[in-house]
Each structure stands twice: as structure tokens, then as C-alpha cells.
Amino acid sequence: MAGSAKEGHWQKSEGQEESEVKVFTCSPPPSHQGLLSSHHHGYSLLPGSPLTLSLQGPRFCTQPCLFFNLANSFGNSPFMKLPTNYPIGTCHLFLTRTLTELNTGTASDQICDLKKSKTPYDLWCFLGAGPFPGIIDLFGSGGGLCEYRASLLAGHGFAVLALAYFRFEGLPDFLDDMHLEYFEEAVDFMLQHPKVKGPNVGLLGFSKGGDLCLSMASFLKGITATVLINSCVSNTVAPLHYKDMLIPSLGSDPGRCTINESGFLRFVDVWDNPLEEPNHLSIIPLERAQGPFLFLVGMDDHSWKSGFYAQIASERLQAHGKDRPQIIYYSGTGHCIEPPYFPPCRVSVHTVLGQAVLHGGEPQAQSRAQVDAWQQIQTFFQKHLNGKKSVPSSKI
């Protein structure tokens, strides 16, 4: 079989269709000297385009959006009306939100009344009557509520739900046993919301959030398109429960973790091979999914073997008579594929481990990959959620 899933580097085989795999390469010009400044600002690493972005608070959208928040109520009041000068960064404290104009960072006087829920939802919507194609956005094993990608996607005509699943208000501090019913509630919330265009939604998952999206697509109804950013094909970190079913976590050995010359942890060899006994039980049965997949893979991922996992997924789908997924491989690109013009994250202090972890990626290759991946995500969701065959190119 072309591109067979084996340990090591993946290479395109002769005669393989171009639609399945795209390797994104770049040759940076010698004159380029893109640099990063502080934690709070990033500069474009693309030659001749020095774009500066503030990274404080969810203010990245280039067009006005609606922001809805479902969290705990504030005191005894079912909602709070935010003054126009209220800091946007603390918005998740409130059960309901005012209209948020992200281009100015202020809130208007319009109150959006939403139903109560046990799950902390942050729903970003394009400003307008709607309804809009719906997407649920999940991040990785760092936990918490990450809103910036959802707010950016909303600016392109989507309703995007940023969903926390641990290390947030009312949620577990660590990933132990996980229950898919929690995520099923989020899907139901989206499909019932008047701003969301049914009858299905899409999923966008990064790292651990990616394998959760695979599980959601495989077992839950109402999901028609799934994008995975450097995801594993197996359930990872903690066992996953759904009704009377249990998917164990992929085996791992922390003793295989290495430390590079700079003192950064490298986890790529920690994880067991999903194809070996008994780890095959951890592989998610993605052949049960009702919609297509897009895998975005960094070929310099130092967190795990994302390319190997994507090829396992492709072979498994084809073995069950399903279409091959779209897989895009980005050379020189690490684990953290962010929206365009965000600083490439080669190393970060993991919020749970409290130690510096090497994610991989070369600055220019990573920056170019982030620009292309952002366009690929929009095109994929517009095609499968909104019936559009082409999407205008966008900077962010």
C-alpha cells in the first residue's frame, strides 16, 4: 500500500494522488531576519510583512464578532451587563455576555440571553443574523480555556465553540477518567443554538484535543467534518468512557523521555506504537465517522509521531472501505501549528508538567505552514459545512 504506516519518516510513493498529501516546503531568502520580541507581541516571520499583534486577551479577530459565554452565574444575578470599558480578558466569569466588538475591544449594550449549562462554553459568532456553520474547537493537554483560535475563525463566517475540558472553572485539575457525554452535551448545545447552522457541526482539535475530536466524530451524531492538528490516532493520556464502552489510553513510558542539549524535554519516543499489542485497543475506530477528515501534520513534531499516526488513520479508513483522509505534511514544522503570524512555538513550559518541552519547528518554515494551514482549515470547513468550493485567501 502506498505510504504504508511504519515507524520512521513517511515519504510519498510513486503514483500517489496529489489530493491526499501535500508537503509544504519553503526556502527562506537570505535577507530575512524575522525576530520575536516579548511574550506579548509577535511579528510576522514572512519576508516583507512585519505584522504586529497584541496577544493579551481574545482580541485577534479582524472583523466584529458576537461572543457568547456560558459559565457560572455572577452572584445571584442571572446575567451581568458589561460596561463599555469592561476588560475583555475577564469575560468568562459571566453566564451571559453582551455584544463584543472585537475590533475595538469594547462591549455594547445588547444582552444575549442563553440557557444555563453545567459546561463552560465560549461561543464566538460572526456578527450578523446567521445562522453560521458551527465548529467545536479543542486544545491539548495544557488544559484551560483557549479562545483566540475560535475568535479568529468566527471572523470568517463561523460560529465557533471554544470548549475547555480540564483545568478550568468547575472542571477537573487533571486528566484522569474522561467521559464522552461531556462533549456530547457540547454538540447538542451547538445544534440547538439559533446562531448555528445545522444539521451538523465540525470539529477542530489540536494534540490531545485532536484524539478527542476523533472519538467525538466516531461515536457522536451530528458531526460532518473534522480537522486534526498533529493528533494521535489513539486515545491518549486518560481512559475514555462512553455509555458502556471504554477506550484505554495509549501506553507510554516516561523513562523514554529525552533531554536535548538545551535542557528541553523531548517526548516523541515516550509513546508506544499503537499497532503493537496491547495498544491496538487504544486506536479510535474512526471508520465509524460519518464525515471527512483533514490531518495537518508537522514533520518536525517532537511531541509525538503525528505523521505516523495520520498514516495509520488513512490505512484504517481505506481498509474499511472509506475514503482516504486529506493529509497535509508541513516540512520544518513542529507540534504547535498556530494561526498565521503568531510566534512559532518551538519550546514552551507545559502548564501541567511545569517544565520546558520541545515542540519542534524552524521559524520560517513554521510561519509559512501556519499561513497555509489556516487557509486549509477555512476551505475544508466551508466546503463540508457550508457547501462552498472555494474560499477567498485571507491573511488572518
Coordinates of C-alpha atoms in Angstrom, one line a residue:
M1 CA 0.0 0.0 0.0
A2 CA 1.3 3.5 -0.9
G3 CA 2.7 5.3 2.1
S4 CA 2.4 2.3 4.4
A5 CA 2.3 3.1 8.2
K6 CA 5.7 2.1 9.5
E7 CA 7.9 3.7 12.2
G8 CA 10.1 6.4 10.8
H9 CA 9.9 9.0 8.1
W10 CA 6.9 9.0 5.7
Q11 CA 7.6 9.6 2.0
K12 CA 5.2 9.9 -0.9
S13 CA 5.1 6.8 -3.1
E14 CA 5.1 6.9 -6.8
G15 CA 1.7 7.3 -8.3
Q16 CA 0.0 8.5 -5.2
E17 CA -2.7 11.0 -5.8
E18 CA -1.8 14.7 -5.1
S19 CA -5.1 15.3 -3.4
E20 CA -4.2 13.1 -0.4
V21 CA -0.9 14.6 0.6
K22 CA 0.7 17.9 0.3
V23 CA 4.2 18.6 1.6
F24 CA 4.6 22.3 2.3
T25 CA 8.3 23.3 1.9
C26 CA 10.0 26.7 1.9
S27 CA 13.3 28.2 1.1
P28 CA 13.8 31.3 3.2
P29 CA 15.6 34.2 1.5
P30 CA 19.0 35.1 3.0
S31 CA 17.9 38.6 3.6
H32 CA 15.1 37.7 6.0
Q33 CA 15.8 38.4 9.7
G34 CA 12.4 37.8 11.3
L35 CA 12.7 38.0 15.1
L36 CA 10.3 37.6 18.1
S37 CA 10.0 40.3 20.7
S38 CA 8.3 39.8 24.1
H39 CA 5.7 37.4 25.3
H40 CA 3.0 39.9 24.5
H41 CA 3.7 40.6 20.8
G42 CA 4.6 38.6 17.7
Y43 CA 5.9 39.7 14.4
S44 CA 5.3 38.0 11.0
L45 CA 8.2 35.9 10.0
L46 CA 7.3 36.2 6.4
P47 CA 9.7 38.4 4.4
G48 CA 8.5 42.0 4.0
S49 CA 5.4 41.7 6.1
P50 CA 6.1 42.9 9.7
L51 CA 2.7 42.5 11.2
T52 CA 2.4 43.1 15.0
L53 CA -0.4 41.5 17.0
S54 CA -1.3 42.0 20.6
L55 CA -1.6 38.7 22.3
Q56 CA -3.3 40.0 25.5
G57 CA -6.9 38.9 25.7
P58 CA -9.1 37.5 22.9
R59 CA -8.9 40.5 20.6
F60 CA -7.5 38.9 17.5
C61 CA -10.5 38.9 15.1
T62 CA -10.2 41.3 12.2
Q63 CA -13.9 41.6 11.9
P64 CA -16.6 42.2 14.5
C65 CA -17.9 39.0 16.2
L66 CA -20.6 38.0 18.7
F67 CA -19.2 36.4 21.8
F68 CA -21.5 34.2 24.0
N69 CA -20.3 32.7 27.3
L70 CA -21.9 30.1 29.4
A71 CA -20.1 29.7 32.8
N72 CA -21.1 30.2 36.4
S73 CA -23.5 33.0 37.1
F74 CA -22.2 36.1 38.8
G75 CA -23.5 36.2 42.4
N76 CA -27.3 35.9 42.5
S77 CA -27.8 37.6 39.1
P78 CA -28.7 35.5 36.0
F79 CA -26.6 37.9 33.9
M80 CA -24.4 40.9 34.1
K81 CA -24.5 43.8 31.8
L82 CA -20.9 44.8 31.0
P83 CA -20.0 48.4 30.9
T84 CA -18.3 49.6 27.6
N85 CA -14.9 49.8 29.3
Y86 CA -15.0 46.4 30.9
P87 CA -11.8 44.4 30.3
I88 CA -12.5 41.7 27.6
G89 CA -9.9 39.3 29.1
T90 CA -12.1 38.5 32.1
C91 CA -15.3 37.8 30.1
H92 CA -15.5 34.1 31.1
L93 CA -16.8 35.0 34.6
F94 CA -20.3 35.6 33.3
L95 CA -23.3 33.5 32.4
T96 CA -24.3 35.7 29.5
R97 CA -22.4 38.3 27.5
T98 CA -23.1 41.5 25.8
L99 CA -22.3 42.0 22.2
T100 CA -18.5 42.2 21.9
E101 CA -16.9 44.2 19.2
L102 CA -13.5 42.6 18.9
N103 CA -12.1 45.2 16.6
T104 CA -12.3 47.8 19.4
G105 CA -12.1 45.6 22.4
T106 CA -15.3 47.0 23.9
A107 CA -18.8 45.7 24.7
S108 CA -22.1 47.1 23.6
D109 CA -25.4 47.2 25.4
Q110 CA -27.0 44.3 23.7
I111 CA -27.7 41.3 26.0
C112 CA -27.7 37.8 24.6
D113 CA -29.8 35.5 26.9
L114 CA -28.6 31.9 26.8
K115 CA -29.7 28.8 28.6
K116 CA -27.8 27.6 31.7
S117 CA -25.4 24.7 31.4
K118 CA -23.0 22.7 33.5
T119 CA -20.4 23.0 30.8
P120 CA -18.3 26.2 30.4
Y121 CA -19.0 27.2 26.8
D122 CA -17.5 30.1 24.9
L123 CA -19.3 30.6 21.6
W124 CA -17.9 33.1 19.1
C125 CA -20.1 34.1 16.2
F126 CA -19.7 36.2 13.2
L127 CA -21.6 39.5 13.5
G128 CA -24.8 39.1 11.6
A129 CA -28.2 37.4 11.6
G130 CA -26.8 34.0 10.9
P131 CA -27.1 31.1 11.3
F132 CA -23.5 30.2 10.6
P133 CA -21.6 26.9 10.2
G134 CA -20.7 25.6 13.6
I135 CA -17.3 24.3 14.8
I136 CA -16.2 23.0 18.2
D137 CA -12.6 23.9 19.0
L138 CA -10.5 21.7 21.4
F139 CA -6.9 22.3 22.5
G140 CA -4.4 19.9 24.1
S141 CA -3.1 18.6 27.3
G142 CA -2.3 22.0 28.7
G143 CA -5.9 22.4 29.6
G144 CA -7.8 25.6 30.3
L145 CA -10.0 27.7 28.0
C146 CA -8.2 28.8 24.8
E147 CA -10.3 31.3 22.9
Y148 CA -8.1 33.0 20.4
R149 CA -8.4 30.5 17.5
A150 CA -12.2 30.4 18.0
S151 CA -12.4 34.2 17.8
L152 CA -10.3 34.3 14.6
L153 CA -12.3 31.6 12.8
A154 CA -15.6 33.4 13.8
G155 CA -14.4 36.4 11.8
H156 CA -14.6 34.3 8.7
G157 CA -18.3 33.4 9.0
F158 CA -18.4 30.6 11.5
A159 CA -19.9 30.0 14.9
V160 CA -17.1 28.5 16.9
L161 CA -17.3 27.0 20.4
A162 CA -14.1 27.1 22.4
L163 CA -14.5 24.2 24.9
A164 CA -12.5 23.6 28.0
Y165 CA -12.4 20.1 29.4
F166 CA -10.0 20.3 32.3
R167 CA -8.1 23.0 34.3
F168 CA -11.0 25.4 34.2
E169 CA -13.8 26.5 36.5
G170 CA -15.7 23.5 37.8
L171 CA -13.7 21.0 35.8
P172 CA -11.0 18.5 37.0
D173 CA -7.5 19.8 37.6
F174 CA -6.0 16.7 35.8
L175 CA -7.0 14.3 33.1
D176 CA -8.0 11.0 34.8
D177 CA -11.0 9.2 33.5
M178 CA -12.8 11.1 30.7
H179 CA -16.4 10.8 29.6
L180 CA -17.6 11.5 26.1
E181 CA -21.0 12.5 27.4
Y182 CA -19.5 15.8 28.4
F183 CA -18.6 16.5 24.8
E184 CA -21.9 15.2 23.5
E185 CA -23.6 17.9 25.6
A186 CA -21.5 20.5 23.7
V187 CA -22.5 19.1 20.3
D188 CA -26.2 19.2 21.4
F189 CA -25.8 22.8 22.6
M190 CA -24.4 23.8 19.2
L191 CA -27.1 22.1 17.2
Q192 CA -29.8 23.7 19.3
H193 CA -28.4 27.2 19.2
P194 CA -30.1 29.6 16.8
K195 CA -26.8 31.1 15.6
V196 CA -25.6 27.7 14.4
K197 CA -26.5 26.3 11.0
G198 CA -27.4 22.6 11.3
P199 CA -27.9 19.8 10.9
N200 CA -24.3 19.1 11.6
V201 CA -21.2 20.7 13.1
G202 CA -17.5 20.4 12.5
L203 CA -14.6 19.7 14.9
L204 CA -11.2 21.3 15.2
G205 CA -8.7 19.6 17.5
F206 CA -5.0 20.1 18.4
S207 CA -2.8 17.5 20.0
K208 CA -4.8 15.8 22.8
G209 CA -7.9 17.7 21.6
G210 CA -7.4 16.0 18.2
D211 CA -7.8 12.5 19.5
L212 CA -10.9 13.7 21.5
C213 CA -12.3 15.0 18.2
L214 CA -11.6 11.7 16.6
S215 CA -13.6 10.0 19.3
M216 CA -16.4 12.5 19.0
A217 CA -16.6 12.0 15.3
S218 CA -16.6 8.2 15.7
F219 CA -19.3 7.9 18.4
L220 CA -21.5 11.0 18.4
K221 CA -24.2 12.1 16.0
G222 CA -24.3 15.4 14.2
I223 CA -20.6 15.7 13.2
T224 CA -19.8 16.0 9.5
A225 CA -16.2 17.4 9.2
T226 CA -13.1 17.0 11.4
V227 CA -9.8 18.8 11.3
L228 CA -6.9 17.3 13.3
I229 CA -3.7 19.3 14.0
N230 CA -0.9 17.0 15.0
S231 CA -3.2 14.5 16.5
C232 CA -2.8 10.9 17.6
V233 CA -4.9 8.1 16.2
S234 CA -5.3 6.5 19.6
N235 CA -6.9 7.8 22.8
T236 CA -4.2 9.3 24.9
V237 CA -3.4 10.4 28.5
A238 CA -6.5 9.0 30.2
P239 CA -9.1 6.3 29.6
L240 CA -12.2 7.4 27.7
H241 CA -15.7 6.3 28.7
Y242 CA -18.9 6.5 26.7
K243 CA -22.0 4.7 27.9
D244 CA -20.8 1.1 28.5
M245 CA -17.7 1.4 26.3
L246 CA -14.1 2.1 27.4
I247 CA -11.2 3.0 25.2
P248 CA -7.9 2.7 27.1
S249 CA -5.1 5.2 26.9
L250 CA -2.2 4.5 24.6
G251 CA 0.7 3.1 26.5
S252 CA 3.7 5.3 27.3
D253 CA 7.0 5.1 29.2
P254 CA 8.2 8.4 30.7
G255 CA 11.6 6.8 31.0
R256 CA 12.0 7.2 27.2
C257 CA 11.7 10.9 27.5
T258 CA 15.0 12.6 26.4
I259 CA 16.5 15.9 27.2
N260 CA 18.3 17.9 24.4
E261 CA 21.4 19.9 24.7
S262 CA 19.4 23.0 25.8
G263 CA 17.7 21.1 28.6
F264 CA 14.3 20.8 27.0
L265 CA 12.2 17.7 27.3
R266 CA 11.5 15.7 24.1
F267 CA 8.5 13.4 24.3
V268 CA 8.4 11.9 20.8
D269 CA 9.7 8.5 21.9
V270 CA 7.6 8.3 25.1
W271 CA 4.6 6.9 23.4
D272 CA 4.1 3.2 22.5
N273 CA 3.3 2.1 18.9
P274 CA -0.5 1.9 18.5
L275 CA -0.2 -1.1 16.1
E276 CA 1.5 -3.3 18.7
E277 CA -0.2 -5.4 21.4
P278 CA -1.9 -4.4 23.6
N279 CA -2.0 -0.8 22.3
H280 CA -4.3 -1.6 19.3
L281 CA -7.2 -1.4 21.8
S282 CA -6.5 2.3 22.2
I283 CA -6.9 3.0 18.5
I284 CA -10.1 5.1 17.9
P285 CA -12.5 3.4 15.5
L286 CA -12.6 6.4 13.2
E287 CA -14.1 4.3 10.4
R288 CA -17.4 4.8 12.2
A289 CA -17.3 8.6 11.5
Q290 CA -19.9 10.0 9.0
G291 CA -17.8 12.8 7.6
P292 CA -14.3 13.5 6.1
F293 CA -11.1 14.2 7.9
L294 CA -8.3 16.7 7.3
F295 CA -5.0 15.9 9.1
L296 CA -2.4 18.7 9.4
V297 CA 1.0 17.3 10.2
G298 CA 4.2 19.0 11.3
M299 CA 7.1 16.8 10.1
D300 CA 9.4 18.2 12.8
D301 CA 6.9 17.4 15.6
H302 CA 8.9 16.5 18.7
S303 CA 5.9 15.7 20.9
W304 CA 4.8 12.6 19.1
K305 CA 4.8 10.9 15.7
S306 CA 2.0 12.8 14.1
G307 CA 2.8 11.7 10.6
F308 CA 2.9 8.0 11.6
Y309 CA -0.5 8.4 13.3
A310 CA -2.0 10.1 10.3
Q311 CA -0.9 7.3 8.0
I312 CA -2.4 4.7 10.4
A313 CA -5.7 6.6 10.2
S314 CA -5.6 6.6 6.4
E315 CA -4.9 2.9 6.1
R316 CA -7.6 2.1 8.7
L317 CA -10.2 4.1 6.8
Q318 CA -9.3 2.5 3.5
A319 CA -9.4 -1.0 5.0
H320 CA -13.0 -0.3 6.0
G321 CA -14.0 0.9 2.6
K322 CA -13.9 4.6 3.5
D323 CA -12.3 7.5 1.6
R324 CA -8.8 8.4 2.3
P325 CA -8.5 11.4 4.5
Q326 CA -6.8 14.6 3.3
I327 CA -3.3 14.8 4.8
I328 CA -1.1 17.8 4.5
Y329 CA 2.5 17.4 5.7
Y330 CA 4.5 20.5 6.5
S331 CA 8.3 20.2 6.4
G332 CA 10.2 22.0 9.1
T333 CA 7.1 22.4 11.2
G334 CA 6.7 21.4 14.8
H335 CA 3.8 20.3 17.1
C336 CA 2.2 23.7 17.7
I337 CA 0.6 24.9 14.4
E338 CA -1.0 28.2 15.3
P339 CA -3.0 30.8 13.3
P340 CA -0.9 32.8 10.9
Y341 CA 1.6 35.4 12.2
F342 CA 1.5 34.0 15.7
P343 CA 5.0 33.5 17.0
P344 CA 6.2 29.9 16.2
C345 CA 6.1 28.0 19.5
R346 CA 9.2 25.8 19.3
V347 CA 9.5 25.4 23.1
S348 CA 7.1 26.2 25.9
V349 CA 6.7 25.5 29.6
H350 CA 3.9 22.9 29.8
T351 CA 1.2 24.1 32.1
V352 CA 0.7 20.7 33.7
L353 CA 4.2 19.4 33.9
G354 CA 5.8 22.8 34.7
Q355 CA 8.8 22.0 32.6
A356 CA 10.1 23.3 29.3
V357 CA 9.0 21.0 26.4
L358 CA 10.5 20.9 22.9
H359 CA 7.7 21.1 20.2
G360 CA 10.0 21.4 17.2
G361 CA 9.8 23.6 14.1
E362 CA 12.0 26.0 12.3
P363 CA 10.8 29.7 12.5
Q364 CA 10.3 30.4 8.8
A365 CA 9.0 27.0 7.8
Q366 CA 6.6 27.0 10.7
S367 CA 5.4 30.5 9.9
R368 CA 4.7 29.7 6.3
A369 CA 3.0 26.4 7.4
Q370 CA 0.7 28.4 9.7
V371 CA -0.4 30.7 6.9
D372 CA -1.2 27.7 4.6
A373 CA -2.8 25.6 7.4
W374 CA -5.2 28.5 8.3
Q375 CA -6.4 28.7 4.7
Q376 CA -6.8 24.9 4.5
I377 CA -8.9 24.9 7.7
Q378 CA -11.3 27.5 6.4
T379 CA -11.5 25.9 2.9
F380 CA -12.3 22.4 4.4
F381 CA -15.0 23.7 6.8
Q382 CA -16.6 26.0 4.2
K383 CA -16.8 23.1 1.8
H384 CA -18.2 20.5 4.1
L385 CA -20.3 22.7 6.4
N386 CA -21.4 25.4 4.0
G387 CA -21.2 23.9 0.6
K388 CA -18.6 26.4 -0.7
K389 CA -16.0 25.1 -3.1
S390 CA -13.6 28.0 -2.8
V391 CA -12.7 30.4 -0.1
P392 CA -11.0 33.8 -0.7
S393 CA -7.5 33.9 0.6
S394 CA -7.1 35.7 4.0
K395 CA -4.1 37.0 5.9
I396 CA -5.6 36.1 9.3

